[in-house]
Protein backbone atom coordinates (compact mmCIF):
# COMPACT_ATOMS: atom_id res chain seq x y z
CA UNK A 1 0.00 0.00 0.00
CA UNK A 2 1.10 3.61 -0.47
CA UNK A 3 1.47 4.18 3.25
CA UNK A 4 4.29 1.64 3.32
CA UNK A 5 6.57 4.52 2.39
CA UNK A 6 9.86 4.64 0.51
CA UNK A 7 13.17 3.69 2.07
CA UNK A 8 16.33 5.25 0.60
CA UNK A 9 19.11 2.94 1.64
CA UNK A 10 21.90 4.07 -0.69
CA UNK A 11 22.71 6.46 -3.55
CA UNK A 12 21.76 3.77 -6.05
CA UNK A 13 18.14 4.06 -4.83
CA UNK A 14 18.26 7.81 -5.39
CA UNK A 15 19.45 7.47 -8.98
CA UNK A 16 16.94 4.73 -9.77
CA UNK A 17 13.97 6.69 -8.41
CA UNK A 18 14.92 9.95 -10.10
CA UNK A 19 15.58 8.30 -13.48
CA UNK A 20 12.27 6.45 -13.35
CA UNK A 21 10.50 9.71 -12.40
CA UNK A 22 12.02 11.31 -15.50
CA UNK A 23 10.75 8.46 -17.67
CA UNK A 24 7.28 8.82 -16.14
CA UNK A 25 7.37 12.51 -17.07
CA UNK A 26 7.78 11.53 -20.73
CA UNK A 27 11.46 12.45 -20.98
CA UNK A 28 13.34 11.49 -24.14
CA UNK A 29 16.67 12.70 -22.78
CA UNK A 30 18.07 12.12 -19.27
CA UNK A 31 21.42 13.29 -17.92
CA UNK A 32 22.84 11.94 -14.64
CA UNK A 33 25.80 13.31 -12.72
CA UNK A 34 27.30 11.49 -9.73
CA UNK A 35 30.08 12.58 -7.38
CA UNK A 36 31.74 10.54 -4.65
CA UNK A 37 29.54 7.50 -5.10
CA UNK A 38 26.39 9.63 -5.01
CA UNK A 39 26.97 10.66 -1.40
CA UNK A 40 28.59 13.91 -2.51
CA UNK A 41 26.06 14.69 -5.22
CA UNK A 42 23.46 13.19 -7.55
CA UNK A 43 21.93 15.37 -10.25
CA UNK A 44 19.31 14.15 -12.74
CA UNK A 45 18.15 16.45 -15.53
CA UNK A 46 15.42 15.58 -18.05
CA UNK A 47 13.37 17.18 -20.83
CA UNK A 48 10.07 15.71 -19.67
CA UNK A 49 6.90 17.42 -18.51
CA UNK A 50 7.83 19.80 -15.75
CA UNK A 51 6.11 20.35 -12.40
CA UNK A 52 3.88 23.39 -11.96
CA UNK A 53 5.16 25.90 -9.35
CA UNK A 54 2.13 25.35 -7.11
CA UNK A 55 2.75 21.58 -7.14
CA UNK A 56 6.40 21.71 -6.07
CA UNK A 57 5.69 21.88 -2.30
CA UNK A 58 3.27 18.96 -2.65
CA UNK A 59 5.80 16.88 -4.58
CA UNK A 60 8.02 16.46 -1.50
CA UNK A 61 5.23 15.55 0.90
CA UNK A 62 4.85 11.94 2.06
CA UNK A 63 2.13 9.91 0.34
CA UNK A 64 1.59 12.64 -2.25
CA UNK A 65 1.56 11.50 -5.88
CA UNK A 66 0.40 12.70 -9.27
CA UNK A 67 0.30 9.18 -10.65
CA UNK A 68 -2.89 7.74 -9.22
CA UNK A 69 -6.31 9.33 -9.25
CA UNK A 70 -8.51 6.59 -7.72
CA UNK A 71 -8.02 3.66 -5.35
CA UNK A 72 -8.31 1.27 -8.30
CA UNK A 73 -5.27 2.88 -9.93
CA UNK A 74 -3.05 1.28 -7.27
CA UNK A 75 -3.71 -2.07 -8.96
CA UNK A 76 -3.31 -0.72 -12.48
CA UNK A 77 -0.06 1.24 -12.28
CA UNK A 78 1.17 2.28 -15.73
CA UNK A 79 4.01 4.43 -14.38
CA UNK A 80 7.24 3.51 -12.63
CA UNK A 81 5.98 4.44 -9.20
CA UNK A 82 4.47 7.05 -6.88
CA UNK A 83 6.55 10.13 -7.62
CA UNK A 84 6.06 12.18 -4.48
CA UNK A 85 6.83 9.22 -2.23
CA UNK A 86 10.44 8.88 -3.40
CA UNK A 87 11.07 12.62 -3.37
CA UNK A 88 9.82 12.92 0.21
CA UNK A 89 12.16 10.16 1.35
CA UNK A 90 15.18 11.58 -0.49
CA UNK A 91 14.61 15.16 0.64
CA UNK A 92 14.50 14.05 4.29
CA UNK A 93 18.10 12.76 4.22
CA UNK A 94 19.87 15.25 1.94
CA UNK A 95 20.40 18.83 0.86
CA UNK A 96 17.74 18.69 -1.85
CA UNK A 97 16.47 20.90 -4.67
CA UNK A 98 14.14 20.68 -7.67
CA UNK A 99 14.14 23.11 -10.60
CA UNK A 100 11.24 22.53 -12.97
CA UNK A 101 9.29 24.19 -15.72
CA UNK A 102 6.30 23.01 -17.72
CA UNK A 103 5.95 24.20 -21.30
CA UNK A 104 4.21 27.55 -21.42
CA UNK A 105 4.45 28.07 -17.65
CA UNK A 106 6.82 29.86 -15.27
CA UNK A 107 9.78 27.97 -13.90
CA UNK A 108 10.28 27.47 -10.15
CA UNK A 109 12.75 25.93 -7.71
CA UNK A 110 12.23 24.36 -4.30
CA UNK A 111 15.02 23.81 -1.81
CA UNK A 112 14.86 21.77 1.38
CA UNK A 113 17.70 20.78 3.66
CA UNK A 114 17.44 17.39 5.43
CA UNK A 115 13.67 17.54 5.83
CA UNK A 116 13.57 21.15 7.06
CA UNK A 117 11.41 24.02 5.91
CA UNK A 118 11.18 24.29 2.10
CA UNK A 119 12.11 27.48 0.23
CA UNK A 120 10.47 28.42 -3.11
CA UNK A 121 12.45 30.45 -5.65
CA UNK A 122 11.94 31.50 -9.28
CA UNK A 123 13.86 29.49 -11.90
CA UNK A 124 14.67 29.83 -15.62
CA UNK A 125 11.93 28.80 -18.03
CA UNK A 126 13.72 25.72 -19.38
CA UNK A 127 11.26 22.93 -20.05
CA UNK A 128 11.99 19.87 -17.96
CA UNK A 129 13.20 19.09 -14.46
CA UNK A 130 16.51 19.02 -12.62
CA UNK A 131 16.69 17.27 -9.26
CA UNK A 132 19.88 17.73 -7.25
CA UNK A 133 20.75 15.76 -4.13
CA UNK A 134 23.81 16.75 -2.06
CA UNK A 135 25.31 15.60 1.26
CA UNK A 136 23.26 12.41 1.27
CA UNK A 137 22.83 10.93 4.78
CA UNK A 138 24.71 13.80 6.43
CA UNK A 139 21.98 13.85 9.11
CA UNK A 140 22.00 10.03 9.47
CA UNK A 141 25.70 9.11 9.45
CA UNK A 142 24.94 5.56 10.59
CA UNK A 143 23.78 4.84 7.03
CA UNK A 144 27.26 5.59 5.69
CA UNK A 145 28.71 2.75 7.75
CA UNK A 146 26.97 0.24 5.49
CA UNK A 147 28.70 1.47 2.32
CA UNK A 148 31.31 -0.83 0.82
CA UNK A 149 32.99 2.02 -1.02
CA UNK A 150 32.18 4.95 -3.28
CA UNK A 151 33.54 3.03 -6.28
CA UNK A 152 31.29 0.04 -5.56
CA UNK A 153 28.25 2.35 -5.43
CA UNK A 154 29.29 4.00 -8.69
CA UNK A 155 29.52 0.58 -10.35
CA UNK A 156 25.98 -0.28 -9.22
CA UNK A 157 24.67 3.03 -10.51
CA UNK A 158 26.42 2.53 -13.85
CA UNK A 159 25.01 -0.99 -14.11
CA UNK A 160 21.49 0.30 -13.55
CA UNK A 161 21.90 3.08 -16.13
CA UNK A 162 23.19 0.64 -18.74
CA UNK A 163 20.34 -1.77 -18.04
CA UNK A 164 17.76 1.01 -18.19
CA UNK A 165 19.13 2.20 -21.53
CA UNK A 166 18.66 -1.23 -23.14
CA UNK A 167 15.12 -1.65 -21.83
CA UNK A 168 14.20 1.91 -22.89
CA UNK A 169 15.95 2.51 -26.24
CA UNK A 170 13.67 5.49 -27.00
CA UNK A 171 15.36 7.50 -24.22
CA UNK A 172 18.78 9.06 -24.70
CA UNK A 173 20.72 8.77 -21.46
CA UNK A 174 24.11 9.95 -20.20
CA UNK A 175 26.03 9.27 -16.99
CA UNK A 176 28.95 11.36 -15.73
CA UNK A 177 30.89 10.16 -12.70
CA UNK A 178 33.37 12.41 -10.90
CA UNK A 179 33.76 14.65 -13.94
CA UNK A 180 34.18 11.81 -16.46
CA UNK A 181 31.66 10.38 -18.91
CA UNK A 182 30.88 6.86 -17.69
CA UNK A 183 28.17 5.97 -20.20
CA UNK A 184 26.20 7.49 -23.05
CA UNK A 185 23.44 6.13 -25.26
CA UNK A 186 22.27 8.59 -27.89
CA UNK A 187 18.78 8.88 -29.33
CA UNK A 188 19.91 7.23 -32.56
CA UNK A 189 21.05 4.03 -30.86
CA UNK A 190 18.51 1.22 -31.10
CA UNK A 191 18.29 -1.81 -28.82
CA UNK A 192 20.95 -3.74 -30.78
CA UNK A 193 23.45 -0.88 -30.76
CA UNK A 194 22.94 -0.44 -27.03
CA UNK A 195 23.30 -4.18 -26.49
CA UNK A 196 26.59 -4.20 -28.37
CA UNK A 197 27.81 -1.31 -26.22
CA UNK A 198 26.65 -2.69 -22.88
CA UNK A 199 27.57 -6.35 -23.47
CA UNK A 200 30.75 -5.49 -25.39
CA UNK A 201 29.82 -8.18 -27.86
CA UNK A 202 29.08 -7.95 -31.57
CA UNK A 203 27.35 -11.31 -31.97
CA UNK A 204 23.88 -10.10 -30.97
CA UNK A 205 20.50 -10.51 -32.64
CA UNK A 206 17.22 -8.68 -32.10
CA UNK A 207 13.74 -10.14 -31.80
CA UNK A 208 10.15 -9.06 -31.41
CA UNK A 209 7.02 -11.05 -30.58
CA UNK A 210 3.43 -10.29 -29.71
CA UNK A 211 0.75 -12.53 -28.28
CA UNK A 212 -2.60 -11.41 -26.89
CA UNK A 213 -1.74 -8.64 -24.40
CA UNK A 214 2.00 -9.42 -24.24
CA UNK A 215 4.73 -7.79 -26.30
CA UNK A 216 8.38 -8.78 -26.22
CA UNK A 217 11.36 -6.80 -27.54
CA UNK A 218 14.72 -8.38 -26.93
CA UNK A 219 18.35 -8.56 -27.90
CA UNK A 220 20.25 -11.73 -27.16
CA UNK A 221 23.69 -13.07 -27.87
CA UNK A 222 24.62 -15.77 -30.34
CA UNK A 223 26.09 -19.02 -28.97
CA UNK A 224 29.62 -17.69 -29.51
CA UNK A 225 29.05 -15.51 -26.43
CA UNK A 226 29.41 -17.57 -23.27
CA UNK A 227 29.60 -15.92 -19.86
CA UNK A 228 30.27 -17.41 -16.45
CA UNK A 229 27.47 -15.49 -14.70
CA UNK A 230 23.87 -14.47 -15.35
CA UNK A 231 24.49 -10.81 -14.55
CA UNK A 232 24.24 -9.77 -18.20
CA UNK A 233 20.69 -11.08 -18.55
CA UNK A 234 18.80 -7.81 -18.13
CA UNK A 235 15.05 -7.94 -17.57
CA UNK A 236 12.54 -5.13 -17.86
CA UNK A 237 8.77 -5.21 -17.47
CA UNK A 238 6.80 -2.24 -18.80
CA UNK A 239 10.02 -0.23 -18.95
CA UNK A 240 11.07 -0.99 -15.36
CA UNK A 241 14.38 -2.79 -14.73
CA UNK A 242 13.55 -5.64 -12.38
CA UNK A 243 14.91 -8.82 -10.88
CA UNK A 244 12.87 -11.83 -11.95
CA UNK A 245 14.53 -15.26 -11.62
CA UNK A 246 11.76 -16.92 -13.65
CA UNK A 247 12.30 -14.73 -16.73
CA UNK A 248 16.08 -15.12 -16.39
CA UNK A 249 15.60 -18.89 -16.30
CA UNK A 250 13.38 -18.69 -19.39
CA UNK A 251 16.32 -17.11 -21.21
CA UNK A 252 18.86 -19.60 -19.86
CA UNK A 253 16.80 -22.67 -20.79
CA UNK A 254 16.40 -21.34 -24.34
CA UNK A 255 20.15 -21.95 -24.73
CA UNK A 256 19.96 -25.62 -23.70
CA UNK A 257 22.10 -27.66 -26.10
CA UNK A 258 23.35 -24.41 -27.58
CA UNK A 259 25.99 -23.40 -25.04
CA UNK A 260 27.62 -25.58 -22.35
CA UNK A 261 25.98 -26.07 -18.97
CA UNK A 262 27.30 -23.49 -16.53
CA UNK A 263 27.72 -20.83 -19.23
CA UNK A 264 25.21 -18.05 -19.84
CA UNK A 265 24.22 -15.65 -22.61
CA UNK A 266 23.95 -11.88 -22.59
CA UNK A 267 20.42 -10.61 -23.18
CA UNK A 268 18.14 -7.64 -22.78
CA UNK A 269 14.50 -8.59 -22.29
CA UNK A 270 11.86 -5.84 -22.51
CA UNK A 271 8.45 -7.28 -21.77
CA UNK A 272 5.22 -5.29 -21.94
CA UNK A 273 2.15 -6.77 -20.32
CA UNK A 274 -1.23 -5.55 -19.12
CA UNK A 275 -0.57 -3.50 -15.93
CA UNK A 276 -3.45 -5.32 -14.26
CA UNK A 277 -1.35 -8.49 -14.48
CA UNK A 278 1.65 -6.91 -12.75
CA UNK A 279 1.81 -6.19 -9.03
CA UNK A 280 4.53 -3.58 -8.51
CA UNK A 281 3.72 -3.07 -4.84
CA UNK A 282 5.37 -6.16 -3.39
CA UNK A 283 8.50 -4.19 -2.45
CA UNK A 284 9.00 -0.47 -1.76
CA UNK A 285 12.02 -0.28 -4.07
CA UNK A 286 9.99 -1.92 -6.88
CA UNK A 287 12.98 -3.95 -8.10
CA UNK A 288 10.91 -7.06 -7.48
CA UNK A 289 7.43 -7.44 -8.93
CA UNK A 290 4.81 -10.17 -9.10
CA UNK A 291 3.63 -11.39 -12.51
CA UNK A 292 0.19 -12.93 -12.30
CA UNK A 293 0.59 -15.03 -15.49
CA UNK A 294 4.05 -16.28 -14.63
CA UNK A 295 3.84 -19.58 -16.55
CA UNK A 296 2.50 -18.00 -19.72
CA UNK A 297 5.18 -15.32 -19.60
CA UNK A 298 7.94 -17.90 -19.03
CA UNK A 299 6.78 -19.88 -22.05
CA UNK A 300 6.35 -16.75 -24.18
CA UNK A 301 9.90 -15.54 -23.46
CA UNK A 302 11.52 -18.98 -23.69
CA UNK A 303 10.02 -20.03 -27.02
CA UNK A 304 10.57 -16.72 -28.78
CA UNK A 305 14.23 -16.54 -27.79
CA UNK A 306 14.77 -20.17 -28.77
CA UNK A 307 13.08 -19.61 -32.14
CA UNK A 308 15.18 -16.50 -32.77
CA UNK A 309 18.35 -18.44 -32.00
CA UNK A 310 17.31 -21.16 -34.43
CA UNK A 311 16.64 -18.56 -37.12
CA UNK A 312 19.93 -16.79 -36.41
CA UNK A 313 21.87 -20.05 -36.62
CA UNK A 314 20.28 -20.86 -39.96
CA UNK A 315 20.81 -17.33 -41.31
CA UNK A 316 24.45 -17.30 -40.24
CA UNK A 317 25.00 -20.71 -41.76
CA UNK A 318 23.54 -19.69 -45.11
CA UNK A 319 25.70 -16.58 -45.07
CA UNK A 320 28.80 -18.75 -44.84
CA UNK A 321 27.95 -20.51 -48.10
CA UNK A 322 26.75 -19.45 -51.52
CA UNK A 323 23.10 -18.90 -52.22
CA UNK A 324 22.96 -21.88 -54.56
CA UNK A 325 21.41 -25.11 -53.35
CA UNK A 326 23.13 -27.93 -51.49
CA UNK A 327 22.45 -31.56 -50.92
CA UNK A 328 20.51 -31.60 -47.62
CA UNK A 329 22.51 -33.06 -44.72
CA UNK A 330 19.89 -35.79 -44.32
CA UNK A 331 20.84 -37.05 -47.78
CA UNK A 332 24.61 -37.04 -47.24
CA UNK A 333 26.99 -39.50 -45.67
CA UNK A 334 30.62 -39.28 -44.53
CA UNK A 335 33.57 -41.53 -44.13
CA UNK A 336 36.80 -41.41 -42.26
CA UNK A 337 40.03 -41.71 -44.20
CA UNK A 338 40.15 -45.49 -43.98
CA UNK A 339 37.52 -45.69 -46.70
CA UNK A 340 38.36 -45.17 -50.33
CA UNK A 341 36.82 -41.81 -51.25
CA UNK A 342 36.75 -42.70 -54.90
CA UNK A 343 34.40 -45.63 -54.37
CA UNK A 344 30.76 -44.58 -54.47
CA UNK A 345 28.56 -46.33 -51.97
CA UNK A 346 24.76 -46.57 -51.90
CA UNK A 347 23.09 -44.19 -49.48
CA UNK A 348 19.61 -43.44 -48.31
CA UNK A 349 17.89 -40.42 -46.85
CA UNK A 350 16.43 -42.74 -44.19
CA UNK A 351 18.25 -43.42 -40.98
CA UNK A 352 19.45 -47.03 -41.01
CA UNK A 353 19.63 -47.35 -37.20
CA UNK A 354 23.34 -48.13 -37.01
CA UNK A 355 24.60 -47.11 -33.60
CA UNK A 356 28.32 -47.28 -32.92
CA UNK A 357 30.32 -48.15 -36.00
CA UNK A 358 28.40 -46.33 -38.71
CA UNK A 359 30.47 -45.55 -41.79
CA UNK A 360 29.88 -42.31 -43.63
CA UNK A 361 31.23 -41.85 -47.15
CA UNK A 362 31.51 -38.18 -47.98
CA UNK A 363 32.09 -38.93 -51.66
CA UNK A 364 29.08 -41.16 -52.18
CA UNK A 365 26.84 -38.48 -53.68
CA UNK A 366 29.36 -36.16 -55.30
CA UNK A 367 31.38 -36.12 -58.45
CA UNK A 368 34.94 -37.36 -57.89
CA UNK A 369 37.37 -34.52 -58.53
CA UNK A 370 41.01 -34.84 -59.44
CA UNK A 371 42.82 -32.44 -57.11
CA UNK A 372 46.05 -30.66 -57.91
CA UNK A 373 49.06 -31.07 -55.69
CA UNK A 374 50.53 -28.57 -53.18
CA UNK A 375 48.61 -25.42 -52.41
CA UNK A 376 46.36 -25.62 -55.48
CA UNK A 377 44.38 -28.40 -53.84
CA UNK A 378 42.91 -25.99 -51.35
CA UNK A 379 41.23 -23.77 -53.91
CA UNK A 380 39.69 -26.31 -56.25
CA UNK A 381 35.93 -25.77 -56.55
CA UNK A 382 33.93 -28.94 -55.90
CA UNK A 383 30.87 -29.05 -58.14
CA UNK A 384 27.79 -31.09 -57.36
CA UNK A 385 24.45 -31.58 -59.00
CA UNK A 386 22.85 -28.72 -57.06
CA UNK A 387 25.37 -25.96 -57.70
CA UNK A 388 28.80 -24.80 -56.66
CA UNK A 389 30.07 -24.58 -53.08
CA UNK A 390 32.59 -21.81 -53.12
CA UNK A 391 31.91 -18.97 -50.68
CA UNK A 392 34.23 -20.37 -47.99
CA UNK A 393 37.67 -21.64 -49.04
CA UNK A 394 38.96 -24.72 -47.24
CA UNK A 395 42.68 -24.27 -46.63
CA UNK A 396 43.51 -27.61 -45.03
CA UNK A 397 43.60 -29.70 -41.88
CA UNK A 398 45.67 -29.18 -38.73
CA UNK A 399 46.74 -32.14 -36.59
CA UNK A 400 44.10 -34.29 -38.36
CA UNK A 401 41.63 -32.57 -36.04
CA UNK A 402 40.99 -28.95 -37.04
CA UNK A 403 39.76 -27.80 -40.44
CA UNK A 404 41.09 -24.39 -41.46
CA UNK A 405 39.01 -22.18 -43.78
CA UNK A 406 39.16 -18.65 -45.12
CA UNK A 407 36.37 -16.22 -45.94
CA UNK A 408 36.16 -12.44 -46.27
CA UNK A 409 39.51 -11.73 -44.66
CA UNK A 410 39.00 -14.03 -41.68
CA UNK A 411 40.45 -17.43 -40.80
CA UNK A 412 38.02 -20.04 -39.43
CA UNK A 413 39.20 -22.91 -37.25
CA UNK A 414 36.65 -25.72 -37.08
CA UNK A 415 36.77 -28.80 -34.84
CA UNK A 416 35.93 -31.62 -37.24
CA UNK A 417 34.49 -34.00 -34.61
CA UNK A 418 31.99 -31.59 -33.07
CA UNK A 419 31.16 -30.14 -36.51
CA UNK A 420 30.23 -33.60 -37.78
CA UNK A 421 28.44 -34.28 -34.49
CA UNK A 422 26.23 -31.22 -35.04
CA UNK A 423 25.41 -32.30 -38.62
CA UNK A 424 24.51 -35.84 -37.54
CA UNK A 425 22.57 -34.71 -34.49
CA UNK A 426 20.20 -32.58 -36.53
CA UNK A 427 19.91 -35.34 -39.15
CA UNK A 428 19.03 -37.95 -36.53
CA UNK A 429 16.51 -35.72 -34.75
CA UNK A 430 14.67 -35.28 -38.03
CA UNK A 431 14.68 -38.97 -38.91
CA UNK A 432 14.26 -40.81 -35.64
CA UNK A 433 10.51 -40.44 -35.24
CA UNK A 434 10.32 -43.90 -36.76
CA UNK A 435 10.58 -46.96 -34.51
CA UNK A 436 13.83 -48.90 -34.26
CA UNK A 437 13.68 -52.43 -35.77
CA UNK A 438 14.55 -54.97 -33.08
CA UNK A 439 14.53 -58.75 -32.52
CA UNK A 440 13.97 -60.99 -29.50
CA UNK A 441 17.16 -62.78 -28.42
CA UNK A 442 16.94 -66.58 -28.61
CA UNK A 443 19.27 -66.62 -25.63
CA UNK A 444 19.18 -63.46 -23.50
CA UNK A 445 22.47 -61.75 -22.76
CA UNK A 446 23.44 -61.30 -19.10
CA UNK A 447 25.57 -58.30 -18.19
CA UNK A 448 27.32 -57.65 -14.88
CA UNK A 449 26.53 -54.14 -13.70
CA UNK A 450 27.51 -51.82 -10.88
CA UNK A 451 25.09 -50.12 -8.50
CA UNK A 452 24.91 -46.92 -10.57
CA UNK A 453 24.33 -48.89 -13.74
CA UNK A 454 21.58 -50.99 -12.15
CA UNK A 455 19.83 -47.90 -10.83
CA UNK A 456 19.96 -45.95 -14.10
CA UNK A 457 18.87 -49.02 -16.10
CA UNK A 458 15.76 -49.33 -13.93
CA UNK A 459 15.00 -45.62 -14.26
CA UNK A 460 15.57 -45.55 -18.00
CA UNK A 461 13.74 -48.57 -19.38
CA UNK A 462 11.78 -46.31 -21.72
CA UNK A 463 15.00 -44.89 -23.13
CA UNK A 464 16.34 -48.38 -23.86
CA UNK A 465 13.04 -49.23 -25.54
CA UNK A 466 13.49 -46.23 -27.81
CA UNK A 467 16.88 -47.61 -28.77
CA UNK A 468 15.31 -51.02 -29.49
CA UNK A 469 16.45 -52.78 -26.31
CA UNK A 470 14.47 -54.66 -23.72
CA UNK A 471 16.42 -54.71 -20.47
CA UNK A 472 15.61 -55.67 -16.87
CA UNK A 473 17.32 -56.50 -13.60
CA UNK A 474 18.35 -60.13 -13.20
CA UNK A 475 19.67 -61.27 -9.84
CA UNK A 476 21.68 -59.07 -7.51
CA UNK A 477 24.23 -57.55 -9.87
CA UNK A 478 23.15 -58.42 -13.42
CA UNK A 479 21.01 -57.08 -16.24
CA UNK A 480 19.18 -59.28 -18.71
CA UNK A 481 18.95 -58.09 -22.31
CA UNK A 482 16.08 -59.84 -24.05
CA UNK A 483 15.62 -57.70 -27.18
CA UNK A 484 18.16 -55.75 -29.23
CA UNK A 485 18.17 -53.56 -32.37
CA UNK A 486 18.69 -55.60 -35.53
CA UNK A 487 21.84 -53.71 -36.46
CA UNK A 488 23.73 -54.77 -33.28
CA UNK A 489 23.09 -58.52 -33.52
CA UNK A 490 26.60 -59.18 -34.78
CA UNK A 491 28.32 -56.77 -32.43
CA UNK A 492 29.43 -56.76 -28.81
CA UNK A 493 26.00 -56.27 -27.20
CA UNK A 494 27.45 -55.82 -23.73
CA UNK A 495 29.70 -53.00 -24.96
CA UNK A 496 26.72 -51.31 -26.64
CA UNK A 497 24.57 -51.47 -23.49
CA UNK A 498 27.44 -50.37 -21.26
CA UNK A 499 28.02 -47.38 -23.54
CA UNK A 500 24.39 -46.30 -23.27
CA UNK A 501 24.47 -46.73 -19.49
CA UNK A 502 27.59 -44.59 -19.23
CA UNK A 503 25.98 -41.84 -21.27
CA UNK A 504 22.78 -42.03 -19.23
CA UNK A 505 24.72 -41.66 -15.99
CA UNK A 506 26.43 -38.56 -17.40
CA UNK A 507 23.25 -37.07 -18.87
CA UNK A 508 20.50 -38.19 -16.50
CA UNK A 509 18.18 -35.37 -17.52
CA UNK A 510 18.22 -36.27 -21.22
CA UNK A 511 15.67 -38.70 -22.60
CA UNK A 512 13.70 -39.38 -25.76
CA UNK A 513 14.60 -38.59 -29.34
CA UNK A 514 16.87 -35.71 -28.34
CA UNK A 515 19.01 -37.94 -26.15
CA UNK A 516 19.13 -40.77 -28.68
CA UNK A 517 20.29 -38.37 -31.36
CA UNK A 518 22.89 -36.94 -28.97
CA UNK A 519 24.41 -40.31 -28.18
CA UNK A 520 24.36 -41.57 -31.74
CA UNK A 521 25.83 -38.43 -33.25
CA UNK A 522 28.70 -38.49 -30.75
CA UNK A 523 29.41 -42.17 -31.44
CA UNK A 524 29.18 -41.89 -35.22
CA UNK A 525 31.00 -38.62 -35.93
CA UNK A 526 34.51 -38.54 -37.36
CA UNK A 527 37.04 -38.35 -34.57
CA UNK A 528 39.94 -36.12 -33.72
CA UNK A 529 42.92 -37.71 -35.45
CA UNK A 530 40.98 -38.89 -38.51
CA UNK A 531 42.61 -37.65 -41.69
CA UNK A 532 40.11 -36.12 -44.13
CA UNK A 533 40.61 -35.52 -47.81
CA UNK A 534 39.97 -32.08 -49.25
CA UNK A 535 36.62 -33.00 -50.77
CA UNK A 536 35.53 -34.53 -47.45
CA UNK A 537 36.36 -31.34 -45.59
CA UNK A 538 34.55 -29.21 -48.14
CA UNK A 539 31.42 -31.30 -47.91
CA UNK A 540 31.51 -31.32 -44.09
CA UNK A 541 31.86 -27.53 -44.00
CA UNK A 542 28.98 -27.17 -46.45
CA UNK A 543 26.79 -29.43 -44.30
CA UNK A 544 27.78 -27.64 -41.09
CA UNK A 545 26.71 -24.22 -42.31
CA UNK A 546 23.31 -25.47 -43.42
CA UNK A 547 22.46 -26.70 -39.90
CA UNK A 548 20.29 -24.69 -37.55
CA UNK A 549 23.22 -23.96 -35.24
CA UNK A 550 26.69 -24.28 -36.79
CA UNK A 551 28.52 -22.78 -33.83
CA UNK A 552 28.07 -25.25 -30.98
CA UNK A 553 27.78 -29.01 -30.78
CA UNK A 554 24.74 -30.67 -29.14
CA UNK A 555 26.59 -30.61 -25.80
CA UNK A 556 27.10 -26.86 -26.15
CA UNK A 557 30.84 -26.92 -26.90
CA UNK A 558 32.09 -24.42 -29.49
CA UNK A 559 32.64 -25.66 -33.05
CA UNK A 560 34.13 -22.59 -34.71
CA UNK A 561 36.39 -19.75 -33.77
CA UNK A 562 37.80 -17.15 -36.09
CA UNK A 563 40.58 -14.59 -36.29
CA UNK A 564 40.82 -11.62 -38.67
CA UNK A 565 43.70 -11.33 -41.12
CA UNK A 566 45.23 -8.37 -39.27
CA UNK A 567 45.71 -10.60 -36.19
CA UNK A 568 48.16 -12.72 -38.17
CA UNK A 569 49.70 -9.73 -39.90
CA UNK A 570 50.50 -8.17 -36.52
CA UNK A 571 52.24 -11.37 -35.46
CA UNK A 572 54.56 -10.98 -38.45
CA UNK A 573 55.07 -7.27 -37.80
CA UNK A 574 53.25 -6.25 -40.98
Coordinates of C-alpha atoms in Angstrom, one line a residue, residues 165-166 169 185 189-200:
X165 CA 19.1 2.2 -21.5
X166 CA 18.7 -1.2 -23.1
X169 CA 16.0 2.5 -26.2
X185 CA 23.4 6.1 -25.3
X189 CA 21.0 4.0 -30.9
X190 CA 18.5 1.2 -31.1
X191 CA 18.3 -1.8 -28.8
X192 CA 20.9 -3.7 -30.8
X193 CA 23.4 -0.9 -30.8
X194 CA 22.9 -0.4 -27.0
X195 CA 23.3 -4.2 -26.5
X196 CA 26.6 -4.2 -28.4
X197 CA 27.8 -1.3 -26.2
X198 CA 26.7 -2.7 -22.9
X199 CA 27.6 -6.3 -23.5
X200 CA 30.7 -5.5 -25.4

